C-alpha cells in the first residue's frame, strides 16, 4: 500500500508529462494505476489510442541507393536454377568465385601480380575481361600493365592489327604495354616513318618478335634506318626477327634494303612492291650477305592466314574494336546523304575500294620479290657431292668477305656507325 502511494505521489509530481496509462501486474493480476485517486483499480485495460508522436509529425520512407546496391550484390551470391519439375532452386556460390568477382571489380587497385599463380591469374583476367575492365580509359591501362608485367606472352603472344588503324590510334598505350610478343601484324595501317608504334618496335619489350608484318605502311628508307639502328649499332632490338614483310611500300629503295642486311637471322623476306632500281643487284646482295634465295612461287608465310591474335587478351582486343566501331556509327547516317547527292549528280562518284587491295594488285603485276632460306641438305648425300658443296660454300664465303671489304673501302658509303645513327641512338 505504501508502494502504491509513493508511485501515486511520483505521478502527481510529474503530472505535466503525459505518460499515458501505467499497468502493474501484482499476484498474477493486471492493475491500472489511477492517477487521479492515487490508487490501483482492478479493471481490465480499456483499448485506448496511444499517440507516440505529435499530430504534425510525419515519416517519409527513403531507400538508400548504396543499400540497394548492396542488396543486389547479396543476390549475386546465389546461383538460381530450375529443376525438372519447374521449381526454382538456388545454391550459394563458392568463396573462391565471390573473392574472384570482388577482386576483378577492383582489379585496377592491384599493386603487383608477380609471383601469383598463372592458373588463378588467368581466371582473374577472364573475370575482369567479362566486366570490360580493360576498356576503361585510365583504369583499364593500369590493370592491363599489371598483368603484362607479370605474365608477358601469356597475356598475348600474337597480335593481329591488320586494317585496324583506329584501334591503334585509340588504344596505343594499351598496345605498347604488351610484352614478349612473337608475332605482330600491322599490315595496311598506313603508320608512316614517324609513328610512335614503329619506334616502339625497337624497344627491349619487343625484342622477342620473330614475325613482323609491315605491309602497306607508307614506309621509306628513313623508317627502315630508324627501325634497324639498334640492331646495326648495339645488337639489340629486333635481332631475333625471322619473318619480315615490307611489301607494298614503294618508297623503299636499294639504300633501304641495305639496312635490312643487319637481320642475320631472317628466314623469310618480302619486299614486293618496293621502289627498287636495280632488282638483280639487290637479289644477289641479299643472297650473298644473309643467305636468302629468291622464290619464284609465293610463300605461305606471307598469306596472313597464320597471323592471329592469341592469348588471354584475345577478347579484349575484340572489345576495343567493337568500342571503336560503335563510336563511329553516327557517321553511317552521312552515307545516305552522300548517296542522295550522287543520285542527283551533285558529287562525283568515287570508287570505295581499299587502297591496300589496289597496292596488292600493283604488286602482283610488278612481280614477286619474296626470299627464303634454303634448308640444310640431307646427310645421306654421297661424299663427293658433300665435298663439292663445301667448296661452293667456301667460295661463297670468300665472295661475301671480298664484297664486304669493297664496301668498307669504297669511299665509306656504308659505315656501321654514322652521325645519324648516333642521333638515333640518343633518342632511344
Short mmCIF file of C-alpha atoms in Angstrom, two decimals:
data_model
loop_
_atom_site.label_atom_id
_atom_site.label_comp_id
_atom_site.label_asym_id
_atom_site.label_seq_id
_atom_site.Cartn_x
_atom_site.Cartn_y
_atom_site.Cartn_z
CA UNK A 1 0.00 0.00 0.00
CA UNK A 2 2.83 2.37 0.81
CA UNK A 3 4.42 1.47 -2.56
CA UNK A 4 1.28 2.43 -4.43
CA UNK A 5 1.07 5.72 -2.52
CA UNK A 6 4.68 6.54 -3.38
CA UNK A 7 4.04 5.79 -7.03
CA UNK A 8 0.91 7.91 -6.95
CA UNK A 9 2.86 10.79 -5.39
CA UNK A 10 5.55 10.47 -8.05
CA UNK A 11 2.97 10.53 -10.79
CA UNK A 12 1.25 13.61 -9.31
CA UNK A 13 4.59 15.41 -9.02
CA UNK A 14 5.28 14.92 -12.72
CA UNK A 15 1.74 15.43 -13.91
CA UNK A 16 2.90 17.80 -16.61
CA UNK A 17 4.20 14.80 -18.55
CA UNK A 18 1.65 12.81 -20.50
CA UNK A 19 2.98 9.32 -19.93
CA UNK A 20 -0.30 7.55 -20.60
CA UNK A 21 -1.72 4.68 -18.55
CA UNK A 22 0.62 2.56 -16.44
CA UNK A 23 -0.14 -1.11 -15.88
CA UNK A 24 1.14 -3.07 -12.86
CA UNK A 25 0.98 -6.85 -12.51
CA UNK A 26 0.53 -8.00 -8.90
CA UNK A 27 -0.24 -11.52 -7.71
CA UNK A 28 -0.87 -12.63 -11.27
CA UNK A 29 -3.42 -9.89 -11.93
CA UNK A 30 -3.06 -6.81 -14.11
CA UNK A 31 -3.93 -3.46 -12.48
CA UNK A 32 -4.04 0.04 -13.92
CA UNK A 33 -2.78 2.91 -11.82
CA UNK A 34 -5.43 5.61 -11.25
CA UNK A 35 -3.51 8.85 -11.39
CA UNK A 36 -6.38 10.96 -10.11
CA UNK A 37 -7.19 8.96 -6.97
CA UNK A 38 -3.68 7.72 -6.36
CA UNK A 39 -4.81 4.09 -6.09
CA UNK A 40 -4.95 0.96 -8.14
CA UNK A 41 -8.04 -0.25 -9.88
CA UNK A 42 -8.51 -3.92 -10.63
CA UNK A 43 -10.12 -3.44 -14.00
CA UNK A 44 -9.46 -4.79 -17.41
CA UNK A 45 -7.48 -2.35 -19.54
CA UNK A 46 -9.58 -0.44 -21.98
CA UNK A 47 -8.41 -0.06 -25.53
CA UNK A 48 -7.19 3.47 -25.81
CA UNK A 49 -5.47 5.09 -28.77
CA UNK A 50 -1.97 5.99 -27.80
CA UNK A 51 -0.08 8.54 -29.90
CA UNK A 52 3.65 8.04 -29.98
CA UNK A 53 4.33 11.25 -31.95
CA UNK A 54 2.51 14.52 -32.25
CA UNK A 55 -0.10 15.05 -34.91
CA UNK A 56 2.18 17.25 -37.02
CA UNK A 57 4.87 14.58 -37.21
CA UNK A 58 5.27 12.65 -40.48
CA UNK A 59 7.59 9.88 -41.62
CA UNK A 60 8.92 9.55 -45.20
CA UNK A 61 10.25 6.17 -46.30
CA UNK A 62 13.52 6.50 -48.30
CA UNK A 63 15.59 3.80 -49.97
CA UNK A 64 19.32 4.36 -49.97
CA UNK A 65 20.98 3.58 -53.28
CA UNK A 66 24.04 2.11 -51.62
CA UNK A 67 21.89 -0.22 -49.56
CA UNK A 68 20.01 -1.18 -52.71
CA UNK A 69 23.25 -1.92 -54.49
CA UNK A 70 24.46 -3.98 -51.55
CA UNK A 71 21.18 -5.86 -51.56
CA UNK A 72 21.62 -6.67 -55.25
CA UNK A 73 25.16 -7.84 -54.61
CA UNK A 74 23.85 -10.18 -51.95
CA UNK A 75 21.59 -11.82 -54.52
CA UNK A 76 24.66 -12.32 -56.71
CA UNK A 77 26.00 -14.65 -54.08
CA UNK A 78 23.48 -17.27 -55.17
CA UNK A 79 23.02 -19.29 -58.33
CA UNK A 80 19.38 -19.68 -59.37
CA UNK A 81 18.39 -22.69 -61.45
CA UNK A 82 15.19 -24.52 -62.36
CA UNK A 83 14.60 -28.17 -61.63
CA UNK A 84 12.94 -30.63 -63.99
CA UNK A 85 9.64 -30.06 -62.21
CA UNK A 86 9.88 -26.32 -62.88
CA UNK A 87 10.70 -25.30 -59.32
CA UNK A 88 13.16 -22.51 -58.64
CA UNK A 89 16.23 -23.69 -56.83
CA UNK A 90 19.18 -21.69 -55.57
CA UNK A 91 22.60 -22.63 -54.30
CA UNK A 92 25.31 -20.49 -52.74
CA UNK A 93 28.39 -19.60 -54.76
CA UNK A 94 31.80 -20.74 -53.64
CA UNK A 95 34.01 -18.45 -51.64
CA UNK A 96 36.59 -18.53 -54.45
CA UNK A 97 34.12 -17.21 -57.02
CA UNK A 98 32.95 -14.47 -54.63
CA UNK A 99 36.51 -13.33 -53.93
CA UNK A 100 37.36 -13.57 -57.64
CA UNK A 101 34.43 -11.33 -58.52
CA UNK A 102 35.35 -8.78 -55.86
CA UNK A 103 38.99 -8.57 -56.98
CA UNK A 104 38.01 -8.31 -60.65
CA UNK A 105 35.72 -5.40 -59.81
CA UNK A 106 38.70 -3.63 -58.22
CA UNK A 107 41.43 -5.00 -60.48
CA UNK A 108 42.92 -1.55 -61.09
CA UNK A 109 43.88 -1.31 -57.39
CA UNK A 110 46.18 -4.35 -57.51
CA UNK A 111 49.75 -3.41 -56.69
CA UNK A 112 51.53 -6.33 -58.35
CA UNK A 113 50.88 -9.85 -59.66
CA UNK A 114 54.47 -11.02 -59.89
CA UNK A 115 54.74 -14.48 -58.36
CA UNK A 116 50.98 -15.04 -58.41
CA UNK A 117 49.88 -18.47 -59.78
CA UNK A 118 49.19 -18.41 -63.51
CA UNK A 119 46.07 -20.59 -63.31
CA UNK A 120 44.31 -18.24 -60.91
CA UNK A 121 45.62 -15.16 -62.74
CA UNK A 122 44.05 -16.39 -65.98
CA UNK A 123 40.67 -16.77 -64.26
CA UNK A 124 41.06 -13.33 -62.74
CA UNK A 125 41.86 -11.86 -66.16
CA UNK A 126 38.81 -13.54 -67.69
CA UNK A 127 36.56 -12.25 -64.90
CA UNK A 128 37.85 -8.69 -65.37
CA UNK A 129 37.55 -9.05 -69.14
CA UNK A 130 33.89 -10.15 -68.80
CA UNK A 131 33.25 -6.97 -66.81
CA UNK A 132 35.04 -4.97 -69.58
CA UNK A 133 37.51 -3.53 -67.11
CA UNK A 134 40.27 -3.26 -69.74
CA UNK A 135 38.19 -1.00 -72.00
CA UNK A 136 38.11 1.83 -69.45
CA UNK A 137 40.41 4.73 -70.40
CA UNK A 138 42.72 5.07 -67.37
CA UNK A 139 41.99 2.21 -65.01
CA UNK A 140 41.97 -0.33 -67.84
CA UNK A 141 45.51 0.57 -68.90
CA UNK A 142 46.76 0.38 -65.32
CA UNK A 143 45.18 -3.04 -64.80
CA UNK A 144 46.48 -4.38 -68.11
CA UNK A 145 50.02 -3.30 -67.28
CA UNK A 146 49.94 -5.31 -64.04
CA UNK A 147 49.14 -8.47 -65.99
CA UNK A 148 51.66 -7.90 -68.79
CA UNK A 149 54.45 -7.15 -66.33
CA UNK A 150 53.87 -10.41 -64.51
CA UNK A 151 52.94 -12.86 -67.30
CA UNK A 152 54.32 -11.44 -70.55
CA UNK A 153 53.44 -13.56 -73.59
CA UNK A 154 50.69 -15.43 -71.69
CA UNK A 155 48.58 -12.30 -71.85
CA UNK A 156 49.25 -12.01 -75.58
CA UNK A 157 51.80 -13.83 -77.73
CA UNK A 158 50.44 -12.88 -81.16
CA UNK A 159 48.68 -9.64 -82.14
CA UNK A 160 46.95 -9.06 -85.47
CA UNK A 161 46.02 -5.41 -86.16
CA UNK A 162 45.62 -5.67 -89.91
CA UNK A 163 43.49 -2.79 -91.23
CA UNK A 164 42.82 -1.57 -87.67
CA UNK A 165 44.38 1.86 -87.63
CA UNK A 166 41.56 3.28 -85.49
CA UNK A 167 42.21 0.69 -82.79
CA UNK A 168 45.91 1.61 -82.86
CA UNK A 169 45.18 5.32 -82.51
CA UNK A 170 42.65 4.85 -79.70
CA UNK A 171 44.48 2.14 -77.72
CA UNK A 172 48.11 2.93 -78.48
CA UNK A 173 49.28 2.90 -74.86
CA UNK A 174 47.50 -0.40 -74.21
CA UNK A 175 49.12 -1.95 -77.29
CA UNK A 176 52.53 -0.71 -76.17
CA UNK A 177 52.03 -2.40 -72.80
CA UNK A 178 52.11 -5.90 -74.38
CA UNK A 179 55.43 -7.59 -73.79
CA UNK A 180 57.20 -10.58 -75.27
CA UNK A 181 55.12 -10.70 -78.45
CA UNK A 182 56.34 -13.22 -81.00
CA UNK A 183 54.09 -12.19 -83.92
CA UNK A 184 52.87 -8.70 -84.81
CA UNK A 185 50.78 -7.89 -87.89
CA UNK A 186 50.46 -4.18 -88.69
CA UNK A 187 49.61 -4.55 -92.36
CA UNK A 188 47.61 -1.87 -94.20
CA UNK A 189 47.67 0.59 -91.28
CA UNK A 190 49.50 3.50 -93.01
CA UNK A 191 51.69 4.18 -89.98
CA UNK A 192 54.48 6.05 -91.78
CA UNK A 193 58.09 6.56 -90.70
CA UNK A 194 57.38 8.78 -87.68
CA UNK A 195 54.69 6.77 -85.93
CA UNK A 196 55.20 6.13 -82.22
CA UNK A 197 54.41 2.44 -82.56
CA UNK A 198 57.15 1.99 -85.16
CA UNK A 199 59.64 3.46 -82.71
CA UNK A 200 58.31 1.15 -80.00
CA UNK A 201 59.28 -1.86 -82.13
CA UNK A 202 62.94 -1.19 -81.38
CA UNK A 203 62.48 -1.35 -77.59
CA UNK A 204 63.58 -4.30 -75.48
CA UNK A 205 59.95 -5.13 -74.68
CA UNK A 206 59.52 -6.35 -78.28
CA UNK A 207 62.92 -7.94 -78.77
CA UNK A 208 61.13 -11.31 -78.78
CA UNK A 209 59.27 -10.54 -82.02
CA UNK A 210 60.05 -13.20 -84.63
CA UNK A 211 57.35 -12.41 -87.18
CA UNK A 212 56.75 -8.78 -88.22
CA UNK A 213 54.35 -7.81 -91.00
CA UNK A 214 54.53 -4.17 -92.12
CA UNK A 215 52.82 -4.42 -95.46
CA UNK A 216 51.48 -1.17 -96.97
CA UNK A 217 52.52 1.22 -94.19
CA UNK A 218 53.98 4.09 -96.25
CA UNK A 219 57.49 3.25 -95.09
CA UNK A 220 60.62 4.67 -96.69
CA UNK A 221 64.37 4.28 -96.29
CA UNK A 222 64.32 6.66 -93.32
CA UNK A 223 61.85 4.44 -91.47
CA UNK A 224 63.99 1.35 -92.08
CA UNK A 225 67.07 3.20 -90.89
CA UNK A 226 65.32 4.10 -87.62
CA UNK A 227 63.96 0.60 -87.18
CA UNK A 228 67.32 -1.13 -87.70
CA UNK A 229 69.58 1.33 -85.86
CA UNK A 230 69.64 -0.59 -82.53
CA UNK A 231 70.39 -3.86 -84.35
CA UNK A 232 73.14 -2.40 -86.51
CA UNK A 233 74.89 -0.49 -83.75
CA UNK A 234 74.04 -2.06 -80.39
CA UNK A 235 73.00 -5.56 -81.49
CA UNK A 236 69.65 -5.08 -79.75
CA UNK A 237 66.06 -4.58 -80.78
CA UNK A 238 64.67 -6.85 -83.50
CA UNK A 239 67.71 -9.11 -83.53
CA UNK A 240 65.59 -12.29 -83.30
CA UNK A 241 63.46 -11.46 -86.34
CA UNK A 242 62.79 -14.46 -88.60
CA UNK A 243 59.97 -13.29 -90.92
CA UNK A 244 59.69 -9.72 -92.25
CA UNK A 245 57.08 -8.39 -94.67
CA UNK A 246 57.78 -4.97 -96.19
CA UNK A 247 55.75 -5.36 -99.36
CA UNK A 248 53.61 -2.59 -100.88
CA UNK A 249 55.94 0.17 -99.63
CA UNK A 250 57.02 1.90 -102.87
CA UNK A 251 59.23 4.45 -101.07
CA UNK A 252 61.73 1.76 -100.04
CA UNK A 253 64.71 1.81 -102.42
CA UNK A 254 68.02 -0.03 -102.78
CA UNK A 255 69.50 2.03 -99.94
CA UNK A 256 66.80 0.88 -97.52
CA UNK A 257 67.41 -2.76 -98.42
CA UNK A 258 70.99 -2.28 -97.23
CA UNK A 259 69.71 -1.60 -93.71
CA UNK A 260 67.85 -4.92 -93.71
CA UNK A 261 71.08 -6.86 -94.10
CA UNK A 262 71.67 -6.43 -90.37
CA UNK A 263 68.92 -9.02 -89.68
CA UNK A 264 71.20 -12.05 -89.85
CA UNK A 265 68.57 -14.50 -88.55
CA UNK A 266 65.99 -13.79 -91.26
CA UNK A 267 64.42 -16.84 -92.85
CA UNK A 268 61.76 -15.11 -95.00
CA UNK A 269 61.67 -11.63 -96.51
CA UNK A 270 59.08 -9.95 -98.75
CA UNK A 271 59.96 -6.68 -100.49
CA UNK A 272 57.45 -6.93 -103.33
CA UNK A 273 56.04 -3.62 -104.50
CA UNK A 274 59.04 -1.59 -103.33
CA UNK A 275 60.80 1.08 -105.35
CA UNK A 276 63.93 -0.85 -106.26
CA UNK A 277 66.02 0.41 -109.16
CA UNK A 278 68.40 -2.49 -109.73
CA UNK A 279 66.41 -5.60 -108.77
CA UNK A 280 69.05 -8.12 -109.88
CA UNK A 281 71.76 -6.44 -107.80
CA UNK A 282 69.52 -6.44 -104.74
CA UNK A 283 68.69 -10.14 -105.20
CA UNK A 284 72.39 -11.04 -105.39
CA UNK A 285 73.22 -8.86 -102.42
CA UNK A 286 70.54 -10.46 -100.23
CA UNK A 287 71.64 -13.93 -101.25
CA UNK A 288 75.33 -13.28 -100.60
CA UNK A 289 75.09 -11.46 -97.27
CA UNK A 290 72.18 -13.09 -95.40
CA UNK A 291 71.78 -16.29 -97.41
CA UNK A 292 68.21 -15.78 -98.67
CA UNK A 293 67.17 -17.18 -102.04
CA UNK A 294 64.66 -15.53 -104.37
CA UNK A 295 61.44 -17.52 -104.55
CA UNK A 296 59.63 -17.87 -107.84
CA UNK A 297 56.45 -19.06 -106.11
CA UNK A 298 54.53 -17.03 -103.45
CA UNK A 299 55.40 -18.20 -99.95
CA UNK A 300 52.81 -19.30 -97.40
CA UNK A 301 54.49 -17.22 -94.70
CA UNK A 302 53.11 -14.04 -96.29
CA UNK A 303 49.49 -15.00 -96.93
CA UNK A 304 48.43 -13.63 -93.50
CA UNK A 305 46.42 -16.74 -92.71
CA UNK A 306 48.63 -17.84 -89.82
CA UNK A 307 48.67 -14.47 -88.09
CA UNK A 308 46.00 -14.34 -85.40
CA UNK A 309 45.52 -12.72 -82.04
CA UNK A 310 46.29 -15.34 -79.41
CA UNK A 311 46.44 -15.08 -75.62
CA UNK A 312 44.36 -14.12 -72.62
CA UNK A 313 43.61 -10.69 -74.10
CA UNK A 314 42.14 -12.00 -77.35
CA UNK A 315 38.62 -10.94 -76.38
CA UNK A 316 39.95 -7.65 -75.02
CA UNK A 317 41.21 -6.65 -78.48
CA UNK A 318 37.79 -7.51 -79.91
CA UNK A 319 36.14 -5.33 -77.26
CA UNK A 320 38.39 -2.45 -78.28
CA UNK A 321 37.42 -2.89 -81.91
CA UNK A 322 33.70 -3.02 -81.04
CA UNK A 323 34.01 0.15 -78.96
CA UNK A 324 35.72 1.95 -81.85
CA UNK A 325 33.09 0.79 -84.32
CA UNK A 326 30.28 1.95 -82.04
CA UNK A 327 31.96 5.33 -81.69
CA UNK A 328 31.94 5.89 -85.47
CA UNK A 329 28.42 4.56 -86.03
CA UNK A 330 26.80 8.05 -86.21
CA UNK A 331 28.84 8.67 -89.35
CA UNK A 332 26.83 5.99 -91.14
CA UNK A 333 23.96 8.47 -91.48
CA UNK A 334 26.14 10.60 -93.71
CA UNK A 335 26.33 7.82 -96.29
CA UNK A 336 22.66 8.20 -97.14
CA UNK A 337 23.18 11.90 -97.75
CA UNK A 338 26.19 11.34 -99.97
CA UNK A 339 24.28 8.63 -101.83
CA UNK A 340 21.43 11.07 -102.46
CA UNK A 341 23.87 13.72 -103.70
CA UNK A 342 25.41 11.19 -106.06
CA UNK A 343 21.97 10.26 -107.34
CA UNK A 344 21.21 13.86 -108.19
CA UNK A 345 24.63 14.29 -109.75
CA UNK A 346 25.90 16.92 -107.30
CA UNK A 347 29.02 14.99 -106.32
CA UNK A 348 31.42 12.88 -108.29
CA UNK A 349 31.26 9.18 -107.60
CA UNK A 350 34.43 7.66 -106.19
CA UNK A 351 35.29 4.03 -106.03
CA UNK A 352 35.24 2.96 -102.37
CA UNK A 353 37.90 0.30 -102.69
CA UNK A 354 40.55 -0.24 -100.05
CA UNK A 355 43.89 1.16 -101.05
CA UNK A 356 45.58 -1.90 -99.67
CA UNK A 357 43.85 -4.06 -102.28
CA UNK A 358 44.90 -1.72 -105.06
CA UNK A 359 48.51 -1.87 -103.95
CA UNK A 360 48.31 -5.66 -103.80
CA UNK A 361 47.13 -5.73 -107.41
CA UNK A 362 50.00 -3.46 -108.46
CA UNK A 363 52.44 -5.70 -106.60
CA UNK A 364 51.22 -8.81 -108.41
CA UNK A 365 51.60 -7.02 -111.73
CA UNK A 366 55.13 -5.77 -110.99
CA UNK A 367 56.43 -9.12 -109.78
CA UNK A 368 57.12 -11.19 -106.71
CA UNK A 369 60.17 -10.40 -104.58
CA UNK A 370 59.97 -12.93 -101.79
CA UNK A 371 63.03 -14.58 -100.30
CA UNK A 372 63.53 -17.67 -98.16
CA UNK A 373 66.44 -19.53 -96.61
CA UNK A 374 67.19 -22.91 -98.05
CA UNK A 375 67.14 -25.85 -95.66
CA UNK A 376 70.29 -27.81 -94.92
CA UNK A 377 70.78 -30.70 -97.32
CA UNK A 378 70.28 -34.27 -96.18
CA UNK A 379 73.28 -36.04 -94.60
CA UNK A 380 72.81 -39.15 -96.75
CA UNK A 381 74.28 -37.44 -99.85
CA UNK A 382 77.43 -39.10 -101.30
CA UNK A 383 80.80 -37.84 -100.15
CA UNK A 384 81.81 -36.29 -103.49
CA UNK A 385 78.73 -34.12 -103.52
CA UNK A 386 79.42 -33.06 -99.94
CA UNK A 387 82.96 -32.05 -100.85
CA UNK A 388 81.71 -30.15 -103.88
CA UNK A 389 79.10 -28.44 -101.74
CA UNK A 390 81.73 -27.48 -99.15
CA UNK A 391 83.90 -25.96 -101.88
CA UNK A 392 80.94 -23.94 -103.09
CA UNK A 393 80.23 -22.73 -99.56
CA UNK A 394 83.86 -21.70 -99.14
CA UNK A 395 83.77 -19.82 -102.43
CA UNK A 396 80.55 -18.08 -101.42
CA UNK A 397 82.11 -17.05 -98.11
CA UNK A 398 85.18 -15.70 -99.88
CA UNK A 399 82.99 -13.71 -102.26
CA UNK A 400 80.97 -12.34 -99.38
CA UNK A 401 84.12 -11.30 -97.50
CA UNK A 402 85.54 -9.69 -100.61
CA UNK A 403 82.35 -7.76 -101.20
CA UNK A 404 82.32 -6.61 -97.58
CA UNK A 405 85.88 -5.34 -97.92
CA UNK A 406 84.91 -3.46 -101.05
CA UNK A 407 82.01 -1.84 -99.26
CA UNK A 408 84.24 -0.78 -96.37
CA UNK A 409 86.89 0.71 -98.61
CA UNK A 410 84.69 2.27 -101.31
CA UNK A 411 84.54 5.85 -100.04
CA UNK A 412 82.92 4.62 -96.77
CA UNK A 413 79.42 4.74 -98.21
CA UNK A 414 78.01 2.18 -95.79
CA UNK A 415 79.53 2.98 -92.40
CA UNK A 416 78.45 0.85 -89.45
CA UNK A 417 78.22 3.93 -87.27
CA UNK A 418 77.29 7.29 -88.73
CA UNK A 419 76.36 10.63 -87.18
CA UNK A 420 72.72 9.96 -87.99
CA UNK A 421 72.95 6.64 -86.17
CA UNK A 422 74.29 8.39 -83.08
CA UNK A 423 71.41 10.87 -83.24
CA UNK A 424 69.00 7.98 -83.45
CA UNK A 425 70.59 6.15 -80.55
CA UNK A 426 70.32 9.24 -78.40
CA UNK A 427 66.54 9.12 -78.86
CA UNK A 428 66.23 5.55 -77.58
#
